[in-house]
Each structure stands twice: as structure tokens, then as C-alpha cells.
PDB file of C-alpha atoms and ligand atoms in Angstrom:
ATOM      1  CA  UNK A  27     -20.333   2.794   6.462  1.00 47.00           C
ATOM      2  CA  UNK A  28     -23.587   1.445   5.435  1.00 46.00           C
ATOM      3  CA  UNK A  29     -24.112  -2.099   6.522  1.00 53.00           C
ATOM      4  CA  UNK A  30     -25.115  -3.108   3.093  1.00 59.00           C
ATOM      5  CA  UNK A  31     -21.760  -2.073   1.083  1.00 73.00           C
ATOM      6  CA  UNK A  32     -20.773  -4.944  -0.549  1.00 90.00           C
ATOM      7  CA  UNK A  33     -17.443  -6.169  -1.368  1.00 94.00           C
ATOM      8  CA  UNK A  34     -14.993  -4.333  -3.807  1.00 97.00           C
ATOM      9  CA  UNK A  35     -14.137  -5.986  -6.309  1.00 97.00           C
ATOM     10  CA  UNK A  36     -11.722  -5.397  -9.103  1.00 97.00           C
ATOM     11  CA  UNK A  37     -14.563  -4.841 -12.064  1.00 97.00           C
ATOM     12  CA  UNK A  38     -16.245  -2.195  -9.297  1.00 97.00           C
ATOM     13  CA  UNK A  39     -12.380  -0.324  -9.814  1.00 97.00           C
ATOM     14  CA  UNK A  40     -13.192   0.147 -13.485  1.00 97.00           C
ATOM     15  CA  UNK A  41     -16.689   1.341 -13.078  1.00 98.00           C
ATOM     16  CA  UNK A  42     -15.225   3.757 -10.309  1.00 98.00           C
ATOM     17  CA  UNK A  43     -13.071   5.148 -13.386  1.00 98.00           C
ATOM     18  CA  UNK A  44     -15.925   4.936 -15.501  1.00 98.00           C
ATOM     19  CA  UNK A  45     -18.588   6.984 -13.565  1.00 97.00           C
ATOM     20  CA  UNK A  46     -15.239   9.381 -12.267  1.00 98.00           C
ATOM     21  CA  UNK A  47     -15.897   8.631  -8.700  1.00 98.00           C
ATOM     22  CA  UNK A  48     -12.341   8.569  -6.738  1.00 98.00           C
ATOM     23  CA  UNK A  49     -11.056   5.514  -5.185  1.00 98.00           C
ATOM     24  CA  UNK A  50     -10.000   6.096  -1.680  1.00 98.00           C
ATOM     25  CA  UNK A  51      -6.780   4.190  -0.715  1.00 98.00           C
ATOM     26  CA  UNK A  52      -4.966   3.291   2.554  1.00 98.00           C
ATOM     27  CA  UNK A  53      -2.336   1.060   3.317  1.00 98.00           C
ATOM     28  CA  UNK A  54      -2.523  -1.509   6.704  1.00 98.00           C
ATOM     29  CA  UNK A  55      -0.868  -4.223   7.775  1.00 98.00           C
ATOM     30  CA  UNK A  56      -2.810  -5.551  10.996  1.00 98.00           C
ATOM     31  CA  UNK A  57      -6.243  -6.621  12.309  1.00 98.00           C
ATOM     32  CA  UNK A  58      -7.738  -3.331  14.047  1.00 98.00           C
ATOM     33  CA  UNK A  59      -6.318  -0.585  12.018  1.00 98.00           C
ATOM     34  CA  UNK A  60      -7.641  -2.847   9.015  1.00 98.00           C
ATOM     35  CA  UNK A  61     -10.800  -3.422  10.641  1.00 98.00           C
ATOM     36  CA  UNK A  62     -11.363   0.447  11.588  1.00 98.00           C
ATOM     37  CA  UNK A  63     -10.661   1.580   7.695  1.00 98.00           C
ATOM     38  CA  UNK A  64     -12.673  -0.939   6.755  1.00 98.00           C
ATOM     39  CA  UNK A  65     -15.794  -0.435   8.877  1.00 98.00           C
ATOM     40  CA  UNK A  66     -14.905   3.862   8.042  1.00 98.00           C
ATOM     41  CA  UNK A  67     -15.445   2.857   4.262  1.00 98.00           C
ATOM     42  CA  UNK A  68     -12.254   2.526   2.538  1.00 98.00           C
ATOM     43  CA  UNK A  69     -12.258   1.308  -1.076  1.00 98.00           C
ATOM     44  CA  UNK A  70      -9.160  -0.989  -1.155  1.00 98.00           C
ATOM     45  CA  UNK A  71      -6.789  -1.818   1.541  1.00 98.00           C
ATOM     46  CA  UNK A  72      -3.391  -1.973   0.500  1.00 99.00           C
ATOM     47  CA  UNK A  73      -0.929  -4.543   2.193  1.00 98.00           C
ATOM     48  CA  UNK A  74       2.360  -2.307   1.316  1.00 98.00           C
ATOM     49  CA  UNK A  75       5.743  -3.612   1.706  1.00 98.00           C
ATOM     50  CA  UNK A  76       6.120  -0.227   3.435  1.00 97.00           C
ATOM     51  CA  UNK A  77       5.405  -2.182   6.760  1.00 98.00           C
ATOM     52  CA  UNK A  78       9.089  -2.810   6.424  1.00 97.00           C
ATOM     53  CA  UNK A  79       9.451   1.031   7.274  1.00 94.00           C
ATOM     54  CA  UNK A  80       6.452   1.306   9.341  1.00 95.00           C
ATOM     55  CA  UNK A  81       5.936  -1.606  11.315  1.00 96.00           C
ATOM     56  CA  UNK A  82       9.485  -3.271  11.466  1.00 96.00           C
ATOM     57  CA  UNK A  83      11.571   0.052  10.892  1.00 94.00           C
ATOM     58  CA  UNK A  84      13.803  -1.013   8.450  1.00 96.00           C
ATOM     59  CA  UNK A  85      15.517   2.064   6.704  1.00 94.00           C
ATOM     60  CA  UNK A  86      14.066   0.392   3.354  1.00 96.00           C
ATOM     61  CA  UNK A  87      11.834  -1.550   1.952  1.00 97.00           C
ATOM     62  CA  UNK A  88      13.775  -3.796   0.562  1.00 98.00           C
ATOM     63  CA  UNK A  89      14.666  -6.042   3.785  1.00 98.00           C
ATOM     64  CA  UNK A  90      10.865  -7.426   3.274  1.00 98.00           C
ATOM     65  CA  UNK A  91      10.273 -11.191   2.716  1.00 98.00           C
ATOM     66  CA  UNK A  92       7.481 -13.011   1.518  1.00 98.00           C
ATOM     67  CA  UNK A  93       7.260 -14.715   5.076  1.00 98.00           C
ATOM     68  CA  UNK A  94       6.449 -11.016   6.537  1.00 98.00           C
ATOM     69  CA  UNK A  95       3.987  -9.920   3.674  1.00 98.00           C
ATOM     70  CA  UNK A  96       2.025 -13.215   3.968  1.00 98.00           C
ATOM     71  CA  UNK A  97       1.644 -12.263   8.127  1.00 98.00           C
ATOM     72  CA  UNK A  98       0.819  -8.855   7.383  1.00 98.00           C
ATOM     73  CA  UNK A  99      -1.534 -10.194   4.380  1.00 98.00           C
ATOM     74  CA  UNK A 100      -3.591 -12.846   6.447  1.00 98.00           C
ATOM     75  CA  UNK A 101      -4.130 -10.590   9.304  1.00 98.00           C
ATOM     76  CA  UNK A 102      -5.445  -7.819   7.276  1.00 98.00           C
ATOM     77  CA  UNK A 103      -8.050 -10.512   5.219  1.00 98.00           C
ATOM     78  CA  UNK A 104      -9.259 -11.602   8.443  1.00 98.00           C
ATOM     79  CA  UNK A 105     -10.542  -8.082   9.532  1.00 98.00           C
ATOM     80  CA  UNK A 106     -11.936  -6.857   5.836  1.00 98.00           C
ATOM     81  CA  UNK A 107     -14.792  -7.822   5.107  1.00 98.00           C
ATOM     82  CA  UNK A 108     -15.634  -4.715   2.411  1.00 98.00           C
ATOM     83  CA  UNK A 109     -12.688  -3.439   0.974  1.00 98.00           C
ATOM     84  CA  UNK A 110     -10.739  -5.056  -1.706  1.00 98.00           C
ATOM     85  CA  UNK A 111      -7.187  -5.993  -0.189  1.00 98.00           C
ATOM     86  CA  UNK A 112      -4.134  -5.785  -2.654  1.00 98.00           C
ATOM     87  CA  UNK A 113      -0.852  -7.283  -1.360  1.00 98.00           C
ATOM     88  CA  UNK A 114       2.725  -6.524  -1.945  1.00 98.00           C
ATOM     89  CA  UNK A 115       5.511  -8.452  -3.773  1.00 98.00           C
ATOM     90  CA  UNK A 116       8.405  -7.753  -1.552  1.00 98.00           C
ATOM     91  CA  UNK A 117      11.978  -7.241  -2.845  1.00 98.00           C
ATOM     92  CA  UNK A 118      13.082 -10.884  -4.559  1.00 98.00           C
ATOM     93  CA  UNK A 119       9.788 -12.291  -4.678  1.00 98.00           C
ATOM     94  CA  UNK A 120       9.076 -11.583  -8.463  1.00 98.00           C
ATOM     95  CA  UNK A 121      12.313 -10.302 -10.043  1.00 97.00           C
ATOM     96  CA  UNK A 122      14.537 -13.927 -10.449  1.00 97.00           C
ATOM     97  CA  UNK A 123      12.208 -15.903 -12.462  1.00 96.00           C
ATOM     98  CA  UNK A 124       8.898 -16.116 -13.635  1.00 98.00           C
ATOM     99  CA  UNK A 125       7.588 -19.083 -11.553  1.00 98.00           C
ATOM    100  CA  UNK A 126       9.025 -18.302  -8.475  1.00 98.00           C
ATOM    101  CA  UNK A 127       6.952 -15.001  -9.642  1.00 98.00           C
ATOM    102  CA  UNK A 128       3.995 -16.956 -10.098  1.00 98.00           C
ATOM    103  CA  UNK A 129       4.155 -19.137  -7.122  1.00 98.00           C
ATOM    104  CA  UNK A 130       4.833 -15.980  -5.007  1.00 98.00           C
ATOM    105  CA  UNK A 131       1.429 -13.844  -5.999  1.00 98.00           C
ATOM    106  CA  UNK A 132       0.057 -17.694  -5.963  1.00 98.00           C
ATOM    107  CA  UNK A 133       0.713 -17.583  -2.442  1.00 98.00           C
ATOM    108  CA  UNK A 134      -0.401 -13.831  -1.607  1.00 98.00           C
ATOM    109  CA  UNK A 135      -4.108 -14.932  -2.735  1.00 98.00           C
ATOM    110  CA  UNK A 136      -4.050 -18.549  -1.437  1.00 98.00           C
ATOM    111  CA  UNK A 137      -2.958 -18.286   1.714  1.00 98.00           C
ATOM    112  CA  UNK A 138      -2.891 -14.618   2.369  1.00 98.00           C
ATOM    113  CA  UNK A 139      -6.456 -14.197   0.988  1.00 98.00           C
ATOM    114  CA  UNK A 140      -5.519 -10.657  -1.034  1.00 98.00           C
ATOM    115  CA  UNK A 141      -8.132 -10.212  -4.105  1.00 98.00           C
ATOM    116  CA  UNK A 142      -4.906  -8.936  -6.168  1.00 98.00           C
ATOM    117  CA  UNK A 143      -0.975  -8.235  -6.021  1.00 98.00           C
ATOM    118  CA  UNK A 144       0.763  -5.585  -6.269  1.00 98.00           C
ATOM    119  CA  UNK A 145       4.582  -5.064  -7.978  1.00 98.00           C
ATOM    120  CA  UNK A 146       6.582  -1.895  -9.477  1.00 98.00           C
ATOM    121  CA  UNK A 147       8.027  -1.567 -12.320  1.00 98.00           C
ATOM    122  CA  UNK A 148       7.285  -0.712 -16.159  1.00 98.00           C
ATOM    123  CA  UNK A 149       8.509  -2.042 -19.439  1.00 98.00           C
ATOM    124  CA  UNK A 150      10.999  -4.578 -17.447  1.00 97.00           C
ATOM    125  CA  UNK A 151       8.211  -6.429 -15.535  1.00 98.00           C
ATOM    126  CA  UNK A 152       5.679  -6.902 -18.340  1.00 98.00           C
ATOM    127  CA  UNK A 153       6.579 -10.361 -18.596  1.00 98.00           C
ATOM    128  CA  UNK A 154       5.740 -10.859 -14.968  1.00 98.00           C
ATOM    129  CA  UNK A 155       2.256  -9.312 -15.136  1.00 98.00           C
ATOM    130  CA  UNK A 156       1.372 -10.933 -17.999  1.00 98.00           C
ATOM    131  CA  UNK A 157       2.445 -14.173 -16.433  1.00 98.00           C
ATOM    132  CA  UNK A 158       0.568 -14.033 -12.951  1.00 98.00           C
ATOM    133  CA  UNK A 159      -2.578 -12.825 -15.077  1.00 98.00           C
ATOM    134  CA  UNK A 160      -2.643 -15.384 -17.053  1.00 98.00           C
ATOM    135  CA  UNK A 161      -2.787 -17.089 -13.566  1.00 98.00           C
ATOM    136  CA  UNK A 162      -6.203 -15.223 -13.174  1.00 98.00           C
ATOM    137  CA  UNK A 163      -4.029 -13.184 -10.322  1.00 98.00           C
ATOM    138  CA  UNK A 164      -4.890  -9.950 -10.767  1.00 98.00           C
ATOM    139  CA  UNK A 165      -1.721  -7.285 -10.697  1.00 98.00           C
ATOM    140  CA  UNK A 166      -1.811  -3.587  -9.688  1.00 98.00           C
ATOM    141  CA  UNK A 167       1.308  -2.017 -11.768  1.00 98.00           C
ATOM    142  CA  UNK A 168       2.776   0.575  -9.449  1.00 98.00           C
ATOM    143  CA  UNK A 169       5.374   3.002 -11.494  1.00 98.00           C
ATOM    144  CA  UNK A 170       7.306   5.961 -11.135  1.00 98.00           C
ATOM    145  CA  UNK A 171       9.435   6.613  -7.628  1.00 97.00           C
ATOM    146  CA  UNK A 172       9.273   2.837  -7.064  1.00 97.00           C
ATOM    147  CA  UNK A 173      10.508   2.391  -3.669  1.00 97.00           C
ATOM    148  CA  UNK A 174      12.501  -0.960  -3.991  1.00 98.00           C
ATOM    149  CA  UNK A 175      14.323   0.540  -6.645  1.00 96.00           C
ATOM    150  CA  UNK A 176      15.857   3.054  -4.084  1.00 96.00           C
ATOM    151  CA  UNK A 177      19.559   2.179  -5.302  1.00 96.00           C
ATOM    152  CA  UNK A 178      19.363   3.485  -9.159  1.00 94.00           C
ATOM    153  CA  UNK A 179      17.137   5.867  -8.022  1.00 95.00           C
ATOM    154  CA  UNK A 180      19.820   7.498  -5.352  1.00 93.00           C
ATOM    155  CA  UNK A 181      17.329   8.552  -3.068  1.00 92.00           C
ATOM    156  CA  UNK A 182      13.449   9.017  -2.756  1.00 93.00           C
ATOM    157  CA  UNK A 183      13.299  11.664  -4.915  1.00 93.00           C
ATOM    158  CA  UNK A 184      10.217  12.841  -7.774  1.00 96.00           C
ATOM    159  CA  UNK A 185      10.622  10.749 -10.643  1.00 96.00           C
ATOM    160  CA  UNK A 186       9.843  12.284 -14.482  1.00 96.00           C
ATOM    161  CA  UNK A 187      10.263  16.429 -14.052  1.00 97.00           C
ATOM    162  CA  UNK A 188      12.982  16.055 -17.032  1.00 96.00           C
ATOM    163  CA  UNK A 189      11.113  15.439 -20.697  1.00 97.00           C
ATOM    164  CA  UNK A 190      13.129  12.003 -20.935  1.00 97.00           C
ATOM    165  CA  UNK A 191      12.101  10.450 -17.665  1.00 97.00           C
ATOM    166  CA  UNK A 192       8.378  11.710 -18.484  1.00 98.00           C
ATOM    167  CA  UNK A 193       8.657   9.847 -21.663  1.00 98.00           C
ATOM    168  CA  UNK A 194       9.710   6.736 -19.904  1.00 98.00           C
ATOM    169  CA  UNK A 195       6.944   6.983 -17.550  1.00 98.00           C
ATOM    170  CA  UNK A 196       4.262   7.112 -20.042  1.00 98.00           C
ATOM    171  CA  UNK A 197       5.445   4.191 -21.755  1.00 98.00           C
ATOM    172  CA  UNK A 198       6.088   1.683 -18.650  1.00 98.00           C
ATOM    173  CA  UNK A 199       2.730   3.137 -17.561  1.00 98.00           C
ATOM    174  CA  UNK A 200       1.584   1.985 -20.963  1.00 98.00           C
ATOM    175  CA  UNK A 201       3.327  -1.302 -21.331  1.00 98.00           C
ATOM    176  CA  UNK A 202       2.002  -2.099 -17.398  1.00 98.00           C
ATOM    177  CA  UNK A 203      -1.956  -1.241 -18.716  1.00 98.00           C
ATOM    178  CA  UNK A 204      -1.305  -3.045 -22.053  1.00 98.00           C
ATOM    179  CA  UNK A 205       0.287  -6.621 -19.641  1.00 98.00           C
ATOM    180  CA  UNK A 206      -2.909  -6.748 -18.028  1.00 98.00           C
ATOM    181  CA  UNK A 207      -2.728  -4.741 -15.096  1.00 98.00           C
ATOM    182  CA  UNK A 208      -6.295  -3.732 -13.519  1.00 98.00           C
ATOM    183  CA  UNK A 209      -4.952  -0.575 -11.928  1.00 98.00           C
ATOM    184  CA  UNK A 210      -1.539   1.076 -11.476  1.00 98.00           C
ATOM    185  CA  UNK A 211      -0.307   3.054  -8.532  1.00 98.00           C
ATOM    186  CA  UNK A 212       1.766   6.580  -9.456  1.00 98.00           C
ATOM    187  CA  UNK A 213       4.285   7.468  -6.932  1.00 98.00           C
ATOM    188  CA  UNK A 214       5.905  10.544  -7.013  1.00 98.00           C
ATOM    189  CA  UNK A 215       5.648  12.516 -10.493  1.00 98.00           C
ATOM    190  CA  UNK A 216       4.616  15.798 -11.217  1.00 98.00           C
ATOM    191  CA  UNK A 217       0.591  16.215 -11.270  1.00 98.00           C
ATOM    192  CA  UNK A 218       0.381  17.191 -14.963  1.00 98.00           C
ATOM    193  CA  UNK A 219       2.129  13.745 -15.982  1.00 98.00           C
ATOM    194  CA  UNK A 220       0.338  11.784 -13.478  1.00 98.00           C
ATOM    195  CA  UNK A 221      -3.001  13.406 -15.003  1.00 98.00           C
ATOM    196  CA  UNK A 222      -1.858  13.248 -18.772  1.00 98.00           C
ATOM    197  CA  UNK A 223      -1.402   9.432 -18.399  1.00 98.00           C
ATOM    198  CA  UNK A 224      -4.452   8.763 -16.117  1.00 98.00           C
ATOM    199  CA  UNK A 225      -6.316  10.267 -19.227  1.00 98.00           C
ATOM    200  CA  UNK A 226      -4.767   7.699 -21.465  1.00 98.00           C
ATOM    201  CA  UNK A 227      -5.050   4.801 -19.998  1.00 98.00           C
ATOM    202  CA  UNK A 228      -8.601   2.682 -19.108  1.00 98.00           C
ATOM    203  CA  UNK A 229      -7.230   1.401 -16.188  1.00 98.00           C
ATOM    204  CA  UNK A 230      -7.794   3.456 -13.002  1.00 98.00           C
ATOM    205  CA  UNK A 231      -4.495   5.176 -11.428  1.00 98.00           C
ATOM    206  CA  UNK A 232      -3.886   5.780  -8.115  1.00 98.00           C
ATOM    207  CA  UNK A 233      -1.443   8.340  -7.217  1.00 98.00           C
ATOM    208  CA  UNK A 234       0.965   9.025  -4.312  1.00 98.00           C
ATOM    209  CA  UNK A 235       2.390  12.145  -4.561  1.00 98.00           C
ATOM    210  CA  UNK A 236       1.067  12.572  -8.243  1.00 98.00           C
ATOM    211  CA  UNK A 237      -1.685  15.239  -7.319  1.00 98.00           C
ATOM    212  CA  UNK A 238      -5.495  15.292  -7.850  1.00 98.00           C
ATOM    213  CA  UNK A 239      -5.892  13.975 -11.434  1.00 98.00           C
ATOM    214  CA  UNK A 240      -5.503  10.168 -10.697  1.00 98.00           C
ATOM    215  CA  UNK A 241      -8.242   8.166 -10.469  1.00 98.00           C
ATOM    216  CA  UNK A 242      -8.271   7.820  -6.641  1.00 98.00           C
ATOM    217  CA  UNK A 243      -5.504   8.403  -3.729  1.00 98.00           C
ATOM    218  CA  UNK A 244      -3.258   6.278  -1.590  1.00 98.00           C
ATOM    219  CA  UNK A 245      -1.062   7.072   1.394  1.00 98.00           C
ATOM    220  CA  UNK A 246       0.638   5.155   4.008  1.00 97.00           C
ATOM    221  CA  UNK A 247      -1.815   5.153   7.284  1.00 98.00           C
ATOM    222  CA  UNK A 248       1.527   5.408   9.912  1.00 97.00           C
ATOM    223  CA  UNK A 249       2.087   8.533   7.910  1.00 96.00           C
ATOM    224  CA  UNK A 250      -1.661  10.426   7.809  1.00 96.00           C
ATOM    225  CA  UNK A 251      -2.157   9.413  11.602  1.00 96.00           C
ATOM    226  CA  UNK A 252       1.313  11.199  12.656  1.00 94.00           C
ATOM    227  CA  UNK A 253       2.693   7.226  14.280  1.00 93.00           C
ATOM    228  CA  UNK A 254       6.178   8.414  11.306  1.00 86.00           C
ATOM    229  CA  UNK A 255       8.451  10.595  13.383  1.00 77.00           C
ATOM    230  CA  UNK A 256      11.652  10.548  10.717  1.00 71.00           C
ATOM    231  CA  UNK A 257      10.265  11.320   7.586  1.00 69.00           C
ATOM    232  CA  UNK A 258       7.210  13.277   6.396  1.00 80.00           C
ATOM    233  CA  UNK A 259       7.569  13.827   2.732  1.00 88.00           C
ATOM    234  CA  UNK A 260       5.143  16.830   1.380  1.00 92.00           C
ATOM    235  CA  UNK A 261       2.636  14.823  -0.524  1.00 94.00           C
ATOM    236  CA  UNK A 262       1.529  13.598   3.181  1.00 95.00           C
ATOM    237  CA  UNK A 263      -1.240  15.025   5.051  1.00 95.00           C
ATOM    238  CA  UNK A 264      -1.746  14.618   8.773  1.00 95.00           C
ATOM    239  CA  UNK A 265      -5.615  13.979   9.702  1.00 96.00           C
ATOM    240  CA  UNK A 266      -4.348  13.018  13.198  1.00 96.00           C
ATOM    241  CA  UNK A 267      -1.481  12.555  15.688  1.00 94.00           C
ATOM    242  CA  UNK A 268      -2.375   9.468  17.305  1.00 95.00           C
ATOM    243  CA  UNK A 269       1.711   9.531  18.827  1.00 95.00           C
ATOM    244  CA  UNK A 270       0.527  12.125  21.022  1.00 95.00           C
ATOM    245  CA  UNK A 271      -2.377  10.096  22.276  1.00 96.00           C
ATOM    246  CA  UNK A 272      -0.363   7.083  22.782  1.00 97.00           C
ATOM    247  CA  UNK A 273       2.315   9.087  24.198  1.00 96.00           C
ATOM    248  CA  UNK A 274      -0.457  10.255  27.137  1.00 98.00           C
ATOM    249  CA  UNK A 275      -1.993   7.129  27.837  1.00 98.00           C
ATOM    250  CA  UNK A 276       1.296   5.384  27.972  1.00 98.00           C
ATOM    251  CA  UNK A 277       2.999   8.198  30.896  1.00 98.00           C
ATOM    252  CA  UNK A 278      -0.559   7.959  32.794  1.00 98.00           C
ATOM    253  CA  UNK A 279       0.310   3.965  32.712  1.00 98.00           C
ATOM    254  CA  UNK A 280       3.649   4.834  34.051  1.00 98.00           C
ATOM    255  CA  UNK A 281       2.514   7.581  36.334  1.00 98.00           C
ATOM    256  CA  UNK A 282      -0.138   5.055  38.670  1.00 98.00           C
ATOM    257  CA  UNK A 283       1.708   2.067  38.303  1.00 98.00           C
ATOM    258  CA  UNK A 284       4.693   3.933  40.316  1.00 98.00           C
ATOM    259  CA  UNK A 285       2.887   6.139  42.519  1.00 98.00           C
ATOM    260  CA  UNK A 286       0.263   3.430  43.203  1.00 98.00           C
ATOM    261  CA  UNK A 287      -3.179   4.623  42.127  1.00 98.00           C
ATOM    262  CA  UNK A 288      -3.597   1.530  38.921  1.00 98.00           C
ATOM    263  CA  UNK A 289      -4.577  -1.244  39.618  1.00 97.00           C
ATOM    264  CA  UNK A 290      -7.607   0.556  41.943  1.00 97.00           C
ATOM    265  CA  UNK A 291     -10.255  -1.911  43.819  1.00 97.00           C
ATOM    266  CA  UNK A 292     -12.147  -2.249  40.461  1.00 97.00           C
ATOM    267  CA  UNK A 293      -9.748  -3.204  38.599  1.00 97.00           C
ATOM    268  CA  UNK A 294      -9.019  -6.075  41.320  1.00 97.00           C
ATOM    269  CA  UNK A 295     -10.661  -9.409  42.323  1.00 97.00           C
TER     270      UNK A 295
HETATM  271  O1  KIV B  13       4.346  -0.179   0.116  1.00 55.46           O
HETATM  272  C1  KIV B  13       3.482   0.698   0.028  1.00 55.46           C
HETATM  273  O2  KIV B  13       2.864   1.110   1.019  1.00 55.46           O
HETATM  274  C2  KIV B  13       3.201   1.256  -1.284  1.00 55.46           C
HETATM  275  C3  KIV B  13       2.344   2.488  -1.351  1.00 55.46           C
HETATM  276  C4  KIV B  13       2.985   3.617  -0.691  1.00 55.46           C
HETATM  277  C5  KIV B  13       1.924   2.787  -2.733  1.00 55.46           C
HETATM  278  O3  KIV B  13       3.639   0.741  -2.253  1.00 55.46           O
END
């Protein structure tokens, strides 16, 4: 990292788009993981109501309260001082009404101190975007296998390989880009669709399992640092297995506490 990199922001997105230069995309939800991507470079830092599977090992996201995003959200804004942080609208935080919508991403800026918000959804939640834009809050769309809808969907399974659902997905992604959105996040559809509609739209796309032809790449940092031991789905790559280092450090812990060697003299007063 250069010590001269100045702050994302959301116009810097579209010039990334612009100039084809790939946005580079992690999720965190504490100080020092959120401090090391930061300091290693990362373009945006996404708060993902995946810390509900992740940090608090719920079987879903959908358990996730605004209460726990907020905590996640302020202790990730107090490390970054580069990237630009987007935050996630849990489960019930934008779906009843519009002003409990409003108040809700309100809150994610205010007092969690994200630069933007983050909620899934297509033609159904246009309302909502346009409404917390209008707010000056800006919204990252996020479409396709959309995690909190995990009951309709039956499963976390690749959205839009039949003509139909493809169909669908360009025009939510469409409707999203046309509400105001400054970016949209593509989970989970075949490449050729995720690339088709990143060539269509102006806003940059980030994919998730949607293959090399979005505008940048996002991925869950439990999951590329091997800390997930249920689930690896295949759009995952390991870059390191940071379970086997905690796994040593913690059974040399173990090892000298019982047979006496830790705490030594200089460890001691
Ligand atoms: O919650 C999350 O981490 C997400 C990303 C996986 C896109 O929404």
C-alpha cells in the first residue's frame, strides 16, 4: 500500500469501470482483519450480513439485526482509513416500510460510519433504493442468488441457467441501475450473464460466483483464509489456511501451560 492512496470513494467506483481497472472486494466485520485489508490495499470493504454465518454461526443470514450490523459496521470504520466501507441491510431492516428503510441505511452511515449500504433484490426493492438515494445514501444493488432470500430460493443454488430466470436477472439488474444504485453485486449466475449485463449497465458490477467479466470481485474473507470448515462452495478460492495456524499456536498454548514451560522467567515479573 502506498502511504499516499487516498480514500475510495463512490465516483472513484465509476472511473474504475471507466478506465476497466477491477475493483478488488473483501468482506470484514472487525478491527484487525479490517485494518490488515486495508493497509494490503483493498478497494472497498464490505460489512456483509454474512457475519451471521461467519462470525456468529448462524445457519443463515437471516437471524442478523441491525443491532449486530451497526457493531460489526463501527468497528470496521474505525480501522479503514482507505477503502470505501459498504454495510449490510440485514433481514427486516428494509423490507416493511420505506422509512423504517430509510432510518435503517440512515443509521448504517450515521452511526456506523459506512460510505454506502448495501440490500438485494431487483424490480421489488426499487422503491427502496430510490428512497434512501434520495436520502443522498448511496445503495449497492446486490442481485441474483440473494442470500436472505434462501426460502423461495430452496437452497443456495446458481440463480439464471434457465432463459426465464436470465431474463429476470437482466431486468432487476436493470431496474436496480436505473433506482440509483452506484454499483450492484452478482451472486451466483453463470459468467456469460453476469458479463452480458456488466456490459449493459454504467454502473460497475461486482460478482460472486459470476466469473471474470464483472467489473471487480468479492468473496467472503472467513472463506479465502480457510477460518469456513462446513461449506466451501466452488466459486471460493483458498489463498491461505489460517485454521491450521491457529490450530498450532492454540495446542502449543495448551501444551506449556500443562506441562509447565509458559509462563517462562520472561514472561514473569
Ligand atoms: O453478506 C455478504 O458477505 C455478501 C457478499 C457475499 C456479497 O452479501
Amino acid at each position: 500500500m502506498s502511504e499516499s492512496r487516498k480514500r475510495m470513494t463512490i465516483p472513484d467506483l465509476q472511473a474504475m469501470k471507466a478506465r476497466g481497472e477491477k475493483i478488488a472486494v473483501l468482506t470484514a466485520y472487525d478491527f484487525p482483519f479490517a485494518r490488515i485489508m486495508d493497509q494490503a490495499g483493498i478497494d472497498m470493504v464490505l460489512v456483509g450480513d454474512s457475519a451471521g454465518s461467519v462470525v456468529a454461526g448462524y445457519e443463515t443470514t437471516l437471524p442478523v439485526t441491525m443491532e449486530e450490523m451497526l457493531y460489526h459496521t463501527r468497528a470496521v470504520t474505525r480501522a479503514v482509513q482507505q477503502a470505501l466501507v459498504v454495510a449490510d441491510m440485514p433481514f427486516l431492516s428494509y423490507q416493511v416500510d420505506l422509512s423504517e428503510a430509510r432510518r435503517n441505511a440512515g443509521l448504517l452511515i450515521k452511526e456506523g460510519g459506512a460510505q454506502a449500504v448495501k440490500l438485494e433484490g431487483g424490480v421489488h426493492v426499487v422503491e427502496t433504493i430510490r428512497a434512501i438515494v434520495a436520502m443522498d445514501v448511496p445503495v449497492v444493488g446486490h442481485v441474483g442468488l440473494t442470500p436472505q432470500s434462501i426460502h423461495r430460493m430452496g437452497g443456495y443454488r446458481v440463480q439464471g441457467r434457465e432463459e426465464a430466470q436470465a431474463a429476470q436477472l437482466r431486468e432487476d439488474a436493470r431496474a436496480v441501475a436505473e433506482a440509483g444504485a452506484c454499483a450492484i453485486v452478482l451472486e451466483g449466475i453463470p459468467a456469460a450473464l453476469a458479463a452480458e449485463i456488466t456490459a449493459e449497465l454504467a454502473i460497475p458490477t461486482i460478482g460472486i460466483g459470476a466469473g471474470v467479466g464483472c467489473d471487480g470481485q468479492v468473496l467472503v474473507i472467513h472463506d479465502i483464509l480457510g477460518l469456513c470448515e462446513k461449506y466451501s462452495p466452488k466459486f471460493v478460492k483458498r489463498y491461505a489456511d489460517i485454521s491450521a495456524t491457529i490450530r498450532s499456536g492454540v495446542d502449543d498454548y495448551i501444551r506449556e501451560v500443562k506441562d509447565g514451560t509458559f509462563p517462562g522467567s520472561e514472561h514473569s515479573f
